[in-house]
Tab-separated table of C-alpha atoms in Angstrom:
chain	number	residue	atom	x	y	z
G	108	MET	CA	148.681	76.478	110.574
G	109	ASP	CA	149.033	77.197	114.293
G	110	ASP	CA	145.574	78.288	115.466
G	111	LYS	CA	147.106	79.966	118.531
G	112	LYS	CA	148.922	82.540	116.427
G	113	ALA	CA	147.014	85.712	115.689
G	114	PHE	CA	149.813	87.659	113.982
G	115	VAL	CA	153.148	86.768	112.459
G	116	ALA	CA	155.181	89.798	111.356
G	117	SER	CA	158.363	89.250	109.387
G	118	GLU	CA	160.961	91.959	108.696
G	119	LEU	CA	158.251	94.577	109.008
G	120	SER	CA	159.190	98.204	108.333
G	121	PHE	CA	157.527	101.530	107.651
G	122	ALA	CA	159.168	104.639	106.246
G	123	ILE	CA	158.111	108.104	105.140
G	124	GLY	CA	160.523	109.356	102.527
G	125	HIS	CA	164.020	108.668	103.791
G	126	ARG	CA	162.903	108.466	107.418
G	127	THR	CA	162.309	104.976	108.818
G	128	LEU	CA	159.725	105.047	111.626
G	129	LEU	CA	159.688	101.317	112.265
G	130	GLY	CA	161.715	98.280	111.493
G	131	PRO	CA	162.739	95.878	110.590
G	132	VAL	CA	160.613	94.120	113.220
G	133	SER	CA	159.751	90.429	113.415
G	134	LEU	CA	157.409	89.008	116.067
G	135	GLU	CA	154.616	86.550	116.747
G	136	LEU	CA	151.491	87.295	118.777
G	137	GLU	CA	149.273	84.558	120.197
G	138	ARG	CA	145.621	84.378	121.129
G	139	GLY	CA	144.661	84.431	124.770
G	140	ARG	CA	147.468	86.840	125.666
G	141	VAL	CA	147.710	90.554	126.388
G	142	TYR	CA	150.766	92.286	124.922
G	143	GLY	CA	151.877	95.685	126.147
G	144	LEU	CA	153.866	97.872	123.755
G	145	ILE	CA	156.172	100.095	125.779
G	146	GLY	CA	158.936	102.576	125.004
G	147	HIS	CA	159.580	106.293	124.839
G	148	ASN	CA	157.630	108.633	122.561
G	149	GLY	CA	158.571	108.162	118.905
G	150	SER	CA	159.774	104.601	119.420
G	151	GLY	CA	157.338	103.194	116.835
G	152	LYS	CA	154.581	101.823	119.078
G	153	SER	CA	151.664	103.535	117.337
G	154	THR	CA	153.154	102.818	113.916
G	155	LEU	CA	153.344	99.095	114.704
G	156	ILE	CA	149.772	98.925	115.950
G	157	LYS	CA	148.513	100.792	112.849
G	158	LEU	CA	150.282	98.293	110.605
G	159	LEU	CA	148.714	95.381	112.495
G	160	ALA	CA	145.306	97.080	112.210
G	161	ARG	CA	145.828	97.580	108.438
G	162	GLN	CA	145.437	101.319	108.884
G	163	GLN	CA	148.739	101.721	107.047
G	164	ALA	CA	150.573	99.479	104.599
G	165	PRO	CA	154.132	98.460	105.476
G	166	SER	CA	156.987	99.746	103.359
G	167	SER	CA	158.470	96.259	103.406
G	168	GLY	CA	158.009	92.945	105.153
G	169	THR	CA	154.868	90.883	105.701
G	170	ILE	CA	152.066	90.454	108.213
G	171	THR	CA	150.083	87.236	108.466
G	172	PHE	CA	146.801	87.339	110.369
G	173	SER	CA	145.064	84.098	111.357
G	174	GLY	CA	147.196	82.214	108.858
G	175	HIS	CA	146.464	84.465	105.867
G	176	PRO	CA	148.333	87.508	104.521
G	177	LEU	CA	146.753	90.592	106.082
G	178	PRO	CA	146.228	92.386	102.717
G	179	VAL	CA	144.010	89.614	101.311
G	180	TRP	CA	141.353	89.955	103.996
G	181	ARG	CA	138.120	91.577	102.854
G	182	SER	CA	137.301	94.665	104.888
G	183	ARG	CA	134.034	93.384	106.358
G	184	GLU	CA	135.444	89.979	107.315
G	185	LEU	CA	138.463	91.653	108.909
G	186	ALA	CA	136.225	94.036	110.864
G	187	ARG	CA	134.381	91.082	112.351
G	188	VAL	CA	137.508	89.615	113.907
G	189	LEU	CA	139.796	92.614	114.461
G	190	ALA	CA	138.883	95.647	116.585
G	191	TYR	CA	141.056	98.773	116.583
G	192	LEU	CA	140.906	101.805	118.858
G	193	PRO	CA	143.113	104.657	117.622
G	194	GLN	CA	144.919	107.106	119.860
G	195	THR	CA	142.558	109.878	118.749
G	196	THR	CA	138.966	108.815	118.125
G	197	SER	CA	136.736	110.459	115.546
G	198	ALA	CA	133.826	112.727	116.435
G	199	ALA	CA	130.653	111.042	117.639
G	200	THR	CA	128.440	114.101	117.155
G	201	GLY	CA	124.811	113.471	118.023
G	202	LEU	CA	125.345	109.845	119.062
G	203	THR	CA	124.318	108.425	122.404
G	204	VAL	CA	126.557	105.927	124.160
G	205	ARG	CA	124.199	103.101	123.197
G	206	GLU	CA	124.225	104.183	119.551
G	207	LEU	CA	128.010	104.331	119.528
G	208	ALA	CA	128.268	100.876	121.056
G	209	ALA	CA	125.788	99.611	118.462
G	210	LEU	CA	128.177	100.681	115.691
G	211	GLY	CA	130.348	97.785	116.823
G	212	ARG	CA	127.716	95.464	115.350
G	213	TYR	CA	127.905	97.074	111.896
G	214	PRO	CA	130.296	94.448	110.400
G	215	TRP	CA	127.825	91.723	111.371
G	216	HIS	CA	124.690	93.109	109.725
G	217	GLY	CA	125.843	95.865	107.348
G	218	ALA	CA	124.329	99.270	106.668
G	219	LEU	CA	121.014	97.866	105.409
G	220	GLY	CA	120.916	94.808	107.630
G	221	ARG	CA	118.496	94.278	110.469
G	222	PHE	CA	119.675	95.019	114.011
G	223	GLY	CA	118.474	91.882	115.762
G	224	ARG	CA	118.235	90.405	119.239
G	225	ASP	CA	121.756	89.016	119.101
G	226	ASP	CA	123.103	92.460	118.218
G	227	GLN	CA	121.174	94.012	121.107
G	228	ARG	CA	122.495	91.343	123.481
G	229	HIS	CA	126.096	92.164	122.538
G	230	VAL	CA	125.479	95.894	122.995
G	231	ASP	CA	123.842	95.431	126.405
G	232	GLU	CA	126.678	93.160	127.518
G	233	ALA	CA	129.283	95.659	126.320
G	234	LEU	CA	127.648	98.517	128.238
G	235	THR	CA	127.536	96.395	131.376
G	236	LEU	CA	131.135	95.234	131.118
G	237	THR	CA	132.426	98.782	130.599
G	238	ASP	CA	130.211	100.179	133.385
G	239	MET	CA	128.437	102.458	130.901
G	240	THR	CA	124.826	101.253	131.292
G	241	GLY	CA	123.970	104.321	133.356
G	242	PHE	CA	125.260	106.542	130.533
G	243	ALA	CA	123.531	104.623	127.711
G	244	ASP	CA	121.232	107.507	126.744
G	245	HIS	CA	123.802	110.277	127.250
G	246	LEU	CA	125.386	111.993	124.261
G	247	VAL	CA	128.982	110.910	123.802
G	248	ASP	CA	130.074	114.519	123.214
G	249	GLU	CA	128.797	115.508	126.662
G	250	LEU	CA	130.805	112.899	128.570
G	251	SER	CA	134.064	113.450	130.405
G	252	GLY	CA	137.240	112.272	128.707
G	253	GLY	CA	137.354	109.061	130.714
G	254	GLU	CA	133.687	108.268	130.178
G	255	ARG	CA	134.052	108.925	126.466
G	256	GLN	CA	136.964	106.497	126.265
G	257	ARG	CA	134.945	103.797	127.984
G	258	ALA	CA	132.108	104.399	125.508
G	259	TRP	CA	134.482	103.717	122.618
G	260	ILE	CA	135.762	100.587	124.335
G	261	ALA	CA	132.134	99.480	124.724
G	262	MET	CA	131.844	99.678	120.940
G	263	LEU	CA	134.868	97.388	120.577
G	264	VAL	CA	133.463	94.917	123.098
G	265	ALA	CA	130.136	94.865	121.218
G	266	GLN	CA	132.061	94.107	118.031
G	267	ASN	CA	132.964	90.737	119.601
G	268	ALA	CA	136.232	90.487	117.678
G	269	THR	CA	138.928	87.938	118.447
G	270	VAL	CA	141.701	90.563	118.419
G	271	MET	CA	141.819	94.009	120.041
G	272	LEU	CA	144.415	96.616	119.084
G	273	LEU	CA	144.391	99.563	121.482
G	274	ASP	CA	146.544	102.662	121.036
G	275	GLU	CA	146.928	104.356	124.443
G	276	PRO	CA	143.457	103.318	125.686
G	277	ILE	CA	143.906	104.675	129.224
G	278	SER	CA	145.653	107.990	128.553
G	279	ALA	CA	142.515	110.037	129.357
G	280	LEU	CA	141.472	108.019	132.402
G	281	ASP	CA	142.012	108.504	136.106
G	282	ILE	CA	143.779	105.705	137.941
G	283	ALA	CA	140.559	103.978	139.045
G	284	HIS	CA	139.244	103.797	135.490
G	285	GLN	CA	142.673	102.807	134.162
G	286	GLU	CA	142.471	99.801	136.440
G	287	GLU	CA	138.889	99.059	135.398
G	288	VAL	CA	139.599	99.243	131.666
G	289	LEU	CA	142.792	97.189	131.727
G	290	GLY	CA	141.197	94.691	134.098
G	291	LEU	CA	138.284	94.367	131.680
G	292	VAL	CA	140.599	93.870	128.715
G	293	ARG	CA	142.628	91.261	130.608
G	294	GLY	CA	139.447	89.430	131.631
G	295	LEU	CA	138.121	89.395	128.066
G	296	SER	CA	141.409	87.999	126.837
G	297	GLN	CA	141.291	85.190	129.357
G	298	GLU	CA	137.588	84.389	129.005
G	299	ARG	CA	137.301	84.681	125.216
G	300	GLY	CA	140.841	83.819	124.170
G	301	LEU	CA	141.430	87.270	122.700
G	302	CYS	CA	144.760	88.510	121.466
G	303	VAL	CA	145.125	92.046	122.821
G	304	VAL	CA	147.902	94.447	121.821
G	305	THR	CA	147.906	97.749	123.682
G	306	VAL	CA	150.188	100.774	123.756
G	307	LEU	CA	150.907	101.819	127.341
G	308	HIS	CA	153.158	104.483	128.838
G	309	ASP	CA	153.190	103.318	132.449
G	310	PRO	CA	155.430	100.245	132.827
G	311	ASN	CA	153.779	99.398	136.142
G	312	MET	CA	150.307	99.256	134.595
G	313	ALA	CA	151.749	97.256	131.703
G	314	ALA	CA	153.415	94.785	134.065
G	315	ARG	CA	150.254	94.488	136.155
G	316	HIS	CA	147.865	93.690	133.306
G	317	CYS	CA	149.911	92.238	130.430
G	318	ASP	CA	151.183	88.719	129.875
G	319	GLU	CA	154.118	89.968	127.847
G	320	LEU	CA	155.832	93.313	127.297
G	321	ILE	CA	157.326	94.341	123.954
G	322	ALA	CA	159.796	97.222	124.095
G	323	LEU	CA	160.513	99.352	121.040
G	324	LYS	CA	163.298	101.907	120.751
G	325	ASN	CA	164.089	104.073	117.739
G	326	GLY	CA	161.704	102.005	115.649
G	327	LYS	CA	163.324	98.666	116.440
G	328	LEU	CA	162.344	95.781	118.668
G	329	LEU	CA	164.648	96.219	121.648
G	330	THR	CA	163.526	93.315	123.810
G	331	GLN	CA	160.439	91.416	124.927
G	332	GLY	CA	159.464	89.070	127.724
G	333	THR	CA	157.233	88.494	130.704
G	334	PRO	CA	156.768	91.299	133.244
G	335	HIS	CA	159.218	89.634	135.621
G	336	GLU	CA	161.799	89.368	132.838
G	337	MET	CA	161.325	92.962	131.707
G	338	MET	CA	160.896	94.766	135.015
G	339	LYS	CA	164.559	94.857	135.936
G	340	ASP	CA	166.803	97.845	136.587
G	341	ASP	CA	169.106	97.340	133.610
G	342	VAL	CA	166.319	96.421	131.170
G	343	LEU	CA	164.220	99.470	132.064
G	344	LYS	CA	167.228	101.744	131.685
G	345	ARG	CA	167.813	100.361	128.177
G	346	ILE	CA	164.180	100.984	127.292
G	347	PHE	CA	163.587	104.426	128.819
G	348	GLY	CA	167.111	105.812	129.121
G	349	VAL	CA	166.795	106.747	132.798
G	350	GLU	CA	167.888	105.114	136.049
G	351	MET	CA	165.039	103.030	137.468
G	352	ARG	CA	164.730	100.580	140.307
G	353	VAL	CA	162.332	97.693	140.865
G	354	PHE	CA	160.900	96.117	143.993
G	355	SER	CA	158.288	93.413	144.579
G	356	HIS	CA	154.805	94.218	145.817
G	357	PRO	CA	154.717	92.999	149.448
G	358	MET	CA	151.438	91.104	148.948
G	359	THR	CA	151.341	90.004	145.302
G	360	GLY	CA	155.025	89.842	144.380
G	361	GLN	CA	154.243	91.950	141.301
G	362	PRO	CA	157.307	93.928	140.159
G	363	ILE	CA	156.946	97.692	140.593
G	364	SER	CA	159.345	100.248	139.109
G	365	TYR	CA	160.239	103.744	140.224
G	366	LEU	CA	162.635	106.474	139.147
G	367	GLN	CA	165.836	106.538	141.137
């Protein structure tokens, strides 16, 4: 078994009735890398991430996670190593930010388990990393959209999983907090060897913070590669269906796209 591989998906597909939303898709995702899923709305990005998170079962094909078929994992063991943030989070009525972050420790001690010093350390670290310490005692429901999103990400950080699956994690954030969140995720991947898969709409943000971009179109894997391989005029037109141009950042050399 290759310990670097987090996921191996083979001929993966998902259909509702006669409508195929995804597939067949085959890909491999490694630890220590951030993957950005890009493509137009309805291209299958959220469906793919839900399949990887075991939120839905594939119609056909297989997913192997950490060398074992994804379906055989016990729920608690899977929750310890795989963190998932959906596009729309559930209500956190009556919970403070600290209490929400503490829910990330649930897989480690269970409903009747004791919340210990190690759990508290992970929660405190998560609040610090997400810049939410000052909001720790605030109710989640009373936060702005961006602050609320960072509170949920704090919960994932406290979970201390080896894989993060994020479905549009920056959609509610202003540009400063988009940069903070994606910078945090990139840093965690590098420092802890995390495999991160995130759905992003902005190709420039994806190119800036991801090691590899995976483009879906009409439910199929269109192409994938490094930001420099993907951020090209003809490739972007194939992905998004509009004329785009790319230039290099004058200081960093990072490719930046714009509509023609």
